[in-house]
Every structure is written in C-alpha cells, then in structure tokens.
Amino acid sequence: MKINANGQAFELAAGTTLPDFIRSRGLAPERVVVERNGEALTPSETLSAVLAEGDRLEIVRIVAGG
C-alpha cells in the first residue's frame, strides 16, 4: 500500500501499524505527535493505529527545552 508522510511517499506492506512505521523512521512512537488525514491523533490512537492505503501523515517529534 502507499502512504504519504511529511510530504514523502512510502510503499508499505498491508497491515503495517503506525508505531512500526514511526520506528522504521528512527523515531519513538511515544515521542511524536501525529496528524492522520488532517486529524490529530491522541497518544493511545497513535500507539494502536493500523495504516491504510492513501493515508496522509504529518509526524512531529516532541522536543523539550527551555
């Protein structure tokens, strides 16, 4: 299946979970905020979502600082 994340196209196996995709990008699922198809996901949704054909993701890494 094909998805788009942060403006880049990806070809993934059917059934790929959002946490697995995030980890494949070198990020920790619990340290990002995700918008899927224009809607912000809650942390629990991010950790349980299964990606679908045509999904559009915006993934932003959470950074603490002062």
N, CA, C and O atoms as a MOPAC input file, in Angstrom:
PM7 MOZYME 1SCF
protein

 N      0.85100 1    -1.18200 1     0.00000 1
 C      0.00000 1     0.00000 1     0.00000 1
 C      0.88600 1     1.23100 1     0.00000 1
 O      2.05400 1     1.17600 1     0.38500 1
 N      0.31700 1     2.33600 1    -0.43400 1
 C      1.06100 1     3.59700 1    -0.49200 1
 C      0.48100 1     4.57600 1     0.51700 1
 O     -0.73400 1     4.71900 1     0.65200 1
 N      1.40100 1     5.25400 1     1.22900 1
 C      1.01200 1     6.33800 1     2.13300 1
 C      1.93200 1     7.51700 1     1.86600 1
 O      2.92000 1     7.40300 1     1.14000 1
 N      1.59400 1     8.64000 1     2.46000 1
 C      2.42600 1     9.83500 1     2.37000 1
 C      2.68200 1    10.32100 1     3.79000 1
 O      1.74500 1    10.49800 1     4.56800 1
 N      3.94500 1    10.53500 1     4.12500 1
 C      4.29400 1    11.02300 1     5.46200 1
 C      5.24100 1    12.20700 1     5.32900 1
 O      6.30900 1    12.10000 1     4.72800 1
 N      4.83900 1    13.32400 1     5.89200 1
 C      5.62600 1    14.55600 1     5.85100 1
 C      6.04700 1    14.89400 1     4.41900 1
 O      7.17600 1    15.32100 1     4.17400 1
 N      5.12200 1    14.69500 1     3.48200 1
 C      5.36200 1    15.06100 1     2.09600 1
 C      6.14800 1    14.04900 1     1.28500 1
 O      6.47500 1    14.31200 1     0.12800 1
 N      6.45900 1    12.90000 1     1.86200 1
 C      7.23400 1    11.87200 1     1.16900 1
 C      6.38800 1    10.62100 1     0.99800 1
 O      5.68200 1    10.21600 1     1.92200 1
 N      6.45400 1    10.00300 1    -0.18500 1
 C      5.68200 1     8.79100 1    -0.46400 1
 C      6.42300 1     7.56400 1     0.05900 1
 O      7.64800 1     7.48000 1    -0.02400 1
 N      5.65700 1     6.61400 1     0.60000 1
 C      6.20300 1     5.35900 1     1.10400 1
 C      5.34100 1     4.21100 1     0.61700 1
 O      4.11900 1     4.33200 1     0.53000 1
 N      5.98500 1     3.09300 1     0.29900 1
 C      5.31400 1     1.84700 1    -0.05800 1
 C      5.48400 1     0.91200 1     1.12900 1
 O      6.60600 1     0.58400 1     1.51500 1
 N      4.35600 1     0.48000 1     1.71000 1
 C      4.38000 1    -0.35700 1     2.90900 1
 C      3.58200 1    -1.62900 1     2.69200 1
 O      2.72400 1    -1.70100 1     1.81200 1
 N      3.87700 1    -2.63200 1     3.51000 1
 C      3.09000 1    -3.86600 1     3.49200 1
 C      1.72300 1    -3.59700 1     4.10500 1
 O      1.60400 1    -2.81300 1     5.04600 1
 N      0.70400 1    -4.24000 1     3.57800 1
 C     -0.63400 1    -4.12400 1     4.16000 1
 C     -0.57300 1    -4.56600 1     5.61500 1
 O      0.11600 1    -5.52700 1     5.95400 1
 N     -1.29900 1    -3.85700 1     6.46700 1
 C     -1.32800 1    -4.19900 1     7.88200 1
 C     -0.24500 1    -3.55500 1     8.71500 1
 O     -0.15400 1    -3.81600 1     9.91500 1
 N      0.59000 1    -2.70600 1     8.10100 1
 C      1.63700 1    -2.02000 1     8.86000 1
 C      1.00100 1    -1.11600 1     9.89700 1
 O      0.08000 1    -0.35900 1     9.59100 1
 N      1.49100 1    -1.19500 1    11.11600 1
 C      0.95300 1    -0.33600 1    12.17100 1
 C      1.67700 1     1.00200 1    12.16500 1
 O      2.81000 1     1.11300 1    11.69700 1
 N      1.00300 1     2.00700 1    12.69000 1
 C      1.61700 1     3.32700 1    12.79000 1
 C      2.86400 1     3.27900 1    13.67300 1
 O      3.88400 1     3.85100 1    13.28800 1
 N      2.83400 1     2.62100 1    14.84700 1
 C      4.05800 1     2.55800 1    15.65400 1
 C      5.22900 1     1.90200 1    14.90600 1
 O      6.36600 1     2.35700 1    15.02700 1
 N      4.95900 1     0.84200 1    14.13900 1
 C      6.03600 1     0.19700 1    13.37600 1
 C      6.60300 1     1.15100 1    12.33100 1
 O      7.81700 1     1.21300 1    12.14100 1
 N      5.73400 1     1.89200 1    11.65700 1
 C      6.21400 1     2.85600 1    10.66500 1
 C      7.05200 1     3.94300 1    11.33400 1
 O      8.11800 1     4.30100 1    10.83300 1
 N      6.58200 1     4.46200 1    12.44600 1
 C      7.32600 1     5.50700 1    13.15600 1
 C      8.70900 1     4.99000 1    13.57000 1
 O      9.71100 1     5.68500 1    13.40100 1
 N      8.75700 1     3.77400 1    14.11200 1
 C     10.05400 1     3.18100 1    14.49500 1
 C     10.96400 1     3.01200 1    13.27400 1
 O     12.17600 1     3.19800 1    13.37700 1
 N     10.39000 1     2.66300 1    12.12600 1
 C     11.19700 1     2.48000 1    10.91100 1
 C     11.83300 1     3.78800 1    10.46200 1
 O     12.81700 1     3.78400 1     9.72200 1
 N     11.27000 1     4.90500 1    10.91000 1
 C     11.82400 1     6.21800 1    10.57600 1
 C     12.82100 1     6.68800 1    11.63800 1
 O     13.29200 1     7.82400 1    11.58800 1
 N     13.14400 1     5.81200 1    12.60400 1
 C     14.12900 1     6.14800 1    13.62800 1
 C     13.57400 1     6.97500 1    14.77300 1
 O     14.32900 1     7.62300 1    15.49800 1
 N     12.26400 1     6.95600 1    14.94100 1
 C     11.62300 1     7.74000 1    15.99300 1
 C     10.92700 1     6.81800 1    16.98500 1
 O     10.63000 1     5.66500 1    16.67400 1
 N     10.67100 1     7.33800 1    18.18500 1
 C      9.93400 1     6.59600 1    19.20700 1
 C      8.46900 1     7.01500 1    19.15500 1
 O      8.17900 1     8.20700 1    19.25700 1
 N      7.53700 1     6.07700 1    19.00000 1
 C      6.11500 1     6.42600 1    18.88900 1
 C      5.59000 1     7.26800 1    20.04200 1
 O      4.69300 1     8.09000 1    19.85000 1
 N      6.13400 1     7.07600 1    21.22700 1
 C      5.66500 1     7.84600 1    22.38200 1
 C      6.27100 1     9.25000 1    22.44200 1
 O      5.94700 1    10.02200 1    23.34500 1
 N      7.13700 1     9.58500 1    21.50000 1
 C      7.78300 1    10.90400 1    21.48900 1
 C      7.44800 1    11.71500 1    20.23700 1
 O      8.19600 1    12.61100 1    19.84600 1
 N      6.31300 1    11.38800 1    19.61600 1
 C      5.87300 1    12.13900 1    18.43900 1
 C      4.39900 1    12.51000 1    18.57400 1
 O      3.65400 1    11.91100 1    19.34800 1
 N      4.00800 1    13.50600 1    17.80500 1
 C      2.60400 1    13.87000 1    17.63500 1
 C      2.27900 1    13.57900 1    16.17400 1
 O      3.04700 1    13.92900 1    15.27800 1
 N      1.13100 1    12.93400 1    15.94100 1
 C      0.78000 1    12.51900 1    14.58300 1
 C     -0.56800 1    13.09900 1    14.18300 1
 O     -1.53600 1    13.07600 1    14.94300 1
 N     -0.59400 1    13.61600 1    12.96700 1
 C     -1.84600 1    14.01500 1    12.32500 1
 C     -2.05300 1    13.02800 1    11.18000 1
 O     -1.17200 1    12.83500 1    10.34200 1
 N     -3.22600 1    12.40900 1    11.15900 1
 C     -3.54900 1    11.42400 1    10.12600 1
 C     -4.74600 1    11.92800 1     9.33500 1
 O     -5.83300 1    12.11400 1     9.88100 1
 N     -4.53300 1    12.14300 1     8.05500 1
 C     -5.59500 1    12.61500 1     7.16100 1
 C     -6.26800 1    13.87800 1     7.70700 1
 O     -7.48800 1    14.02600 1     7.64200 1
 N     -5.44900 1    14.77800 1     8.24300 1
 C     -5.94600 1    16.07100 1     8.70600 1
 C     -6.46900 1    16.09700 1    10.12500 1
 O     -6.91800 1    17.14500 1    10.58900 1
 N     -6.42400 1    14.96300 1    10.83900 1
 C     -6.93700 1    14.92000 1    12.20900 1
 C     -5.83400 1    14.48000 1    13.16700 1
 O     -5.15200 1    13.48400 1    12.92900 1
 N     -5.66700 1    15.23700 1    14.25500 1
 C     -4.66100 1    14.90200 1    15.25500 1
 C     -5.07200 1    13.62900 1    15.98600 1
 O     -6.23900 1    13.45300 1    16.33700 1
 N     -4.10700 1    12.74800 1    16.21000 1
 C     -4.36100 1    11.51700 1    16.94400 1
 C     -3.96900 1    11.69300 1    18.40800 1
 O     -3.00900 1    12.39500 1    18.72600 1
 N     -4.71800 1    11.05200 1    19.28500 1
 C     -4.34300 1    11.02200 1    20.69100 1
 C     -3.16700 1    10.05000 1    20.83100 1
 O     -2.93100 1     9.23700 1    19.93700 1
 N     -2.43200 1    10.12500 1    21.93500 1
 C     -1.33400 1     9.16900 1    22.12200 1
 C     -1.79100 1     7.71500 1    22.03400 1
 O     -1.09000 1     6.89100 1    21.44800 1
 N     -2.94200 1     7.38400 1    22.59900 1
 C     -3.40100 1     5.99500 1    22.53200 1
 C     -3.77200 1     5.59700 1    21.10400 1
 O     -3.54700 1     4.45400 1    20.70500 1
 N     -4.33400 1     6.52100 1    20.33600 1
 C     -4.64200 1     6.23800 1    18.92800 1
 C     -3.35700 1     6.01500 1    18.13600 1
 O     -3.29000 1     5.12600 1    17.28700 1
 N     -2.33800 1     6.82700 1    18.41900 1
 C     -1.05500 1     6.68200 1    17.73200 1
 C     -0.46000 1     5.30100 1    17.97700 1
 O      0.11000 1     4.69900 1    17.06800 1
 N     -0.59000 1     4.79900 1    19.20000 1
 C      0.01900 1     3.51400 1    19.55300 1
 C     -0.78000 1     2.31200 1    19.06900 1
 O     -0.28200 1     1.18700 1    19.11500 1
 N     -2.02000 1     2.52600 1    18.60300 1
 C     -2.84200 1     1.38600 1    18.19100 1
 C     -3.28200 1     1.42800 1    16.72100 1
 O     -3.91900 1     0.48500 1    16.25200 1
 N     -2.96300 1     2.48100 1    15.99600 1
 C     -3.45400 1     2.64800 1    14.62600 1
 C     -2.77500 1     1.69300 1    13.64100 1
 O     -1.58000 1     1.41000 1    13.73300 1
 N     -3.57800 1     1.21500 1    12.70700 1
 C     -3.08800 1     0.43500 1    11.56800 1
 C     -3.24000 1     1.33000 1    10.34400 1
 O     -4.30300 1     1.90700 1    10.11400 1
 N     -2.18300 1     1.43800 1     9.57100 1
 C     -2.20600 1     2.33300 1     8.40700 1
 C     -3.04600 1     1.73800 1     7.27700 1
 O     -3.19100 1     0.52100 1     7.15800 1
 N     -3.59700 1     2.63700 1     6.44900 1
 C     -4.43900 1     2.23600 1     5.33000 1
 C     -3.95000 1     2.91300 1     4.04900 1
 O     -3.29200 1     3.95300 1     4.08600 1
 N     -4.28300 1     2.30400 1     2.93300 1
 C     -3.93800 1     2.85500 1     1.61700 1
 C     -4.33200 1     4.32200 1     1.54400 1
 O     -5.46000 1     4.69000 1     1.87200 1
 N     -3.38900 1     5.15700 1     1.11100 1
 C     -3.66900 1     6.56600 1     0.89000 1
 C     -3.58700 1     7.45300 1     2.12400 1
 O     -3.82900 1     8.65600 1     2.02900 1
 N     -3.25000 1     6.88600 1     3.28500 1
 C     -3.13200 1     7.73300 1     4.47800 1
 C     -2.11900 1     8.84500 1     4.24700 1
 O     -1.09000 1     8.64500 1     3.60300 1
 N     -2.43000 1    10.01500 1     4.78600 1
 C     -1.53100 1    11.16700 1     4.76700 1
 C     -1.16900 1    11.47100 1     6.20900 1
 O     -2.04200 1    11.77000 1     7.02400 1
 N      0.10800 1    11.39400 1     6.52500 1
 C      0.57700 1    11.60800 1     7.89500 1
 C      1.46200 1    12.84000 1     7.98500 1
 O      2.22500 1    13.14600 1     7.06800 1
 N      1.34700 1    13.53000 1     9.08800 1
 C      2.31400 1    14.55200 1     9.48400 1
 C      2.81300 1    14.09100 1    10.84400 1
 O      2.03400 1    13.95000 1    11.78600 1
 N      4.09900 1    13.86200 1    10.93900 1
 C      4.70000 1    13.36600 1    12.17400 1
 C      5.68000 1    14.41300 1    12.67900 1
 O      6.61000 1    14.81100 1    11.97800 1
 N      5.44900 1    14.85100 1    13.91400 1
 C      6.29600 1    15.88600 1    14.50800 1
 C      6.90700 1    15.32300 1    15.78400 1
 O      6.20200 1    14.81100 1    16.65300 1
 N      8.21600 1    15.42500 1    15.88000 1
 C      8.91800 1    14.94100 1    17.06400 1
 C      8.75200 1    15.93800 1    18.19200 1
 O      8.89000 1    17.14400 1    17.99000 1
 N      8.45500 1    15.43300 1    19.38700 1
 C      8.31300 1    16.27600 1    20.57800 1
 C      9.70200 1    16.55500 1    21.12000 1
 O     10.49200 1    15.63400 1    21.32900 1
 N     10.00000 1    17.83500 1    21.34900 1
 C     11.30600 1    18.23000 1    21.86700 1
 C     11.07300 1    19.10500 1    23.08500 1
 O     10.29400 1    20.05600 1    23.03100 1
 N     11.74000 1    18.78800 1    24.17600 1
 C     11.64700 1    19.61700 1    25.38200 1
 C     12.82000 1    20.59400 1    25.40500 1
 O     13.90700 1    20.30000 1    24.90800 1
 N     12.57700 1    21.72600 1    25.97800 1
 C     13.65600 1    22.69600 1    26.05700 1
 C     13.21400 1    23.90800 1    26.83900 1
 O     12.05600 1    24.02700 1    27.24100 1
 N     14.14500 1    24.79300 1    27.04500 1
 C     13.78100 1    25.94800 1    27.85100 1
 C     14.36800 1    27.21900 1    27.35500 1
 O     14.14100 1    28.27600 1    27.94500 1

